[in-house]
Amino acid sequence: MQAEKLKQLLEWGVNNGVKYPEEVEFVNVEGKGFACVAKSDITAAEFIIPDNLIIKSSLSSRLFGTSLNQTSWLKVLVAKLKFDKNATTVDDVDLKAKFAPYIDALPEEIDSPLVWNPSELDLLGNTNLRSSLRMKLDSIFKEWKSIMGTLEEHRNQVQADTIAIEETLEQDENYVYRNLTSKVFQECSEVEWWSFPAFLWSHLIFLSRAFPEYVINPSTDPSNVVLLPIIDLLNHDYRSKVEWNQRDGAFGVRKLEAVSEGEEILNNYGGKGNEELLSGYGFVLDENIFDTVALKIQLPSKTVSEITSATSLFLPTISDYTTSAFELSSNKEIKHKLPKTDSQYDDGILYLLSKENNDPLRWLLDLFSYLEKSPEESCSGLRVQLQGLQNLRNAIEMKLSSISLASTSDRQAASYDVKEYRAHAARVYKSGQVKTLKHAINELKRTEKEWTSQHKSDLLTVKRIMRLDPSFMDVELPLLLQTNTGSDVTLESYDALIVLWLSCKVAFNTCPKEAQWAMDSFKAYSNHCEHTKALSPEGQQLYRTLFPEGSAKLSQEQFINATGFLQHYSYTRLSNDEAILVRDVNL
Ligand SMILES: C[S@@+](CC[C@H](N)C(=O)[O-])C[C@H]1O[C@@H](n2cnc3c(N)ncnc32)[C@H](O)[C@@H]1O
């Protein structure tokens, strides 16, 4: 069946001016659909489609009489060509008849998770892809509703469907699948061309095989797309070297490497990670070097404008990540970057973590450090950076553990058959997410190690204090606490031990020279804060526990100064919840 459709498509293409090398053949490959394979060794291969076979928005604009929302109307046109039994005539040409071999040969099904059943969706776990699906479906529905609402001809039916779909979209995954997304690939005869399932079908076709229109028309709006019959039979590999070119409206793809007999000739859709490939195209690549994990950081608009106006922090937007597949030989520098405005961050600041590029992790680290710092501190302060790093690591570790959590589906034991390829795709996608997050965590651990070893003398851990200052535990602490040995006192945290060390240093006026910087900062802090700080309730409580009778050597205020100082001059290491004193220096 598919083989016959493929044969007719190719005949139609060749008869209408499509060109491709004689040494290639198109075949149906299990799990990939159609593919192009070399019949003998070839040094170069070029595929060309003439202008009049390109499906573009000038056709839909003429048919529907509007030049607004061009891509949406183009999707409606393709849905009409597929599902409407009647002719679709533009400039006296019946487009249904003209493009029938192409429309007939489009894939019977696309493996996008947008149409997976709930048992298959469960395999995606708690990943970004899983949680974005409902939003994506909502936005496709809104696109359909906004344009279909303007179609006079089917207004009442569209209105009735709109109400029903709105109700459906409020229900759980299982209900949405049964009543909406499972209808997309059903028998053509049961789907109305103007309906939402028809539009969703067309949307999935465009997601998985449309090209940006600027590949044939560099001056067009960058969001416009086209369908390129036969050219779109080439599958993807990011390693494939190809050149795209356009001449007088015709479009060509040239393979720039030799291909051996039996090898597949592959296009290159650009640097896309498995999340993008799976959600848009319904497939994944093993070991995809373009895998990313998106972290969106939502900040109050006041903080965003503070950052953009008063700091040199880099806040990325989506355009900072776009890797273009479309290197036209005639115009290699097509860039559509707009100047950044604060409103671009209204939905959050997007960080795409990746194993291949640590820049986004560095940008995130700068942001977390900025958010950690007090008004008196500098962004590049050692303490601020180390604490920012801990906070970021904590956030990434939480993300990692949430991905691995089983999804919490509230449906009542409904279970569906799981397609083998979908299970495989979910596994590969999830493992890429986990590897990327683990890479980020290791990178942060490595950075922390680098900083702490460069700044050994600027850090005081409890262990280092014990080593530098043995008389603290052996002599001073028992005297301060009026016990026989320091070990008689149970101290629940590193914090309490450091506060007591600072207290002893004040009470006995001693300090090893390697730790003198801490004492100097502590004295400056105590003098500076004398009249401003509030007595912290936790500090008071700890003082009463340690000194039930009060202390002749250490006032409550001195003790509370020490707790305040610790808070301002330390960071807490995530791995063991250990407070570490940090000198006021920059990285
Ligand atoms: C532009 S079309 C390519 C032609 C397609 N094979 C067909 O049968 O029409 C994109 C679709 O091809 C499949 N595809 C492309 N590259 C692939 C790959 N490397 N591995 C598996 N499937 C791939 C996916 O189903 C994707 O949605």
Coordinates of N, CA and C and ligand atoms in Angstrom, one line a residue, residues 31-34 208-209 232-236 269 281 283 285, ligand 1:
G31 N 10.2 1.7 11.0 CA 10.5 2.6 12.0 C 11.0 4.0 11.6
K32 N 11.1 4.2 10.3 CA 11.6 5.5 9.8 C 10.6 6.0 8.7
G33 N 9.8 5.2 8.2 CA 9.0 5.6 7.0 C 9.8 5.5 5.8
F34 N 9.6 6.4 4.8 CA 10.3 6.4 3.6 C 11.7 6.9 3.8
S208 N 6.6 18.1 11.5 CA 7.5 17.0 11.2 C 8.1 17.1 9.8
R209 N 7.6 18.0 8.9 CA 8.2 18.1 7.6 C 8.2 19.4 6.9
D232 N 11.1 16.4 1.1 CA 10.8 16.0 2.5 C 10.8 14.5 2.8
L233 N 11.2 13.7 1.8 CA 11.4 12.3 2.1 C 12.7 12.0 2.7
L234 N 13.6 13.0 2.7 CA 15.0 12.7 3.3 C 14.9 12.8 4.8
N235 N 15.4 11.7 5.4 CA 15.5 11.7 6.9 C 16.6 12.5 7.4
H236 N 16.7 12.5 8.7 CA 17.7 13.5 9.4 C 18.8 12.8 10.1
Y269 N 18.4 18.4 9.6 CA 17.3 19.4 10.1 C 17.9 20.4 11.0
Y281 N 8.9 15.7 15.6 CA 9.0 14.7 14.5 C 8.6 13.3 14.9
F283 N 10.6 11.2 16.6 CA 11.7 10.2 16.7 C 12.8 10.8 17.6
L285 N 17.2 10.4 18.5 CA 18.5 9.8 18.1 C 19.3 9.3 19.3
Ligands
LIG1 C1 10.7 15.1 6.7 S1 10.1 13.5 7.1 C2 11.2 12.4 6.3 C3 10.5 11.4 5.5 C4 9.7 10.4 6.3 N1 10.6 9.2 6.6 C5 8.5 9.9 5.5 O1 8.2 8.7 5.6 O2 7.8 10.7 4.9 C6 10.4 13.4 8.8 C7 9.9 12.2 9.4 O3 10.8 11.1 9.1 C8 11.1 10.3 10.2 N2 12.6 10.4 10.5 C9 13.4 11.4 10.0 N3 14.7 11.1 10.4 C10 14.7 10.0 11.1 C11 15.6 9.3 11.9 N4 16.9 9.7 11.9 N5 15.3 8.2 12.6 C12 13.9 7.8 12.6 N6 13.0 8.5 11.9 C13 13.3 9.6 11.2 C14 10.3 10.8 11.3 O4 9.1 10.0 11.3 C15 10.0 12.2 11.0 O5 8.7 12.7 11.5

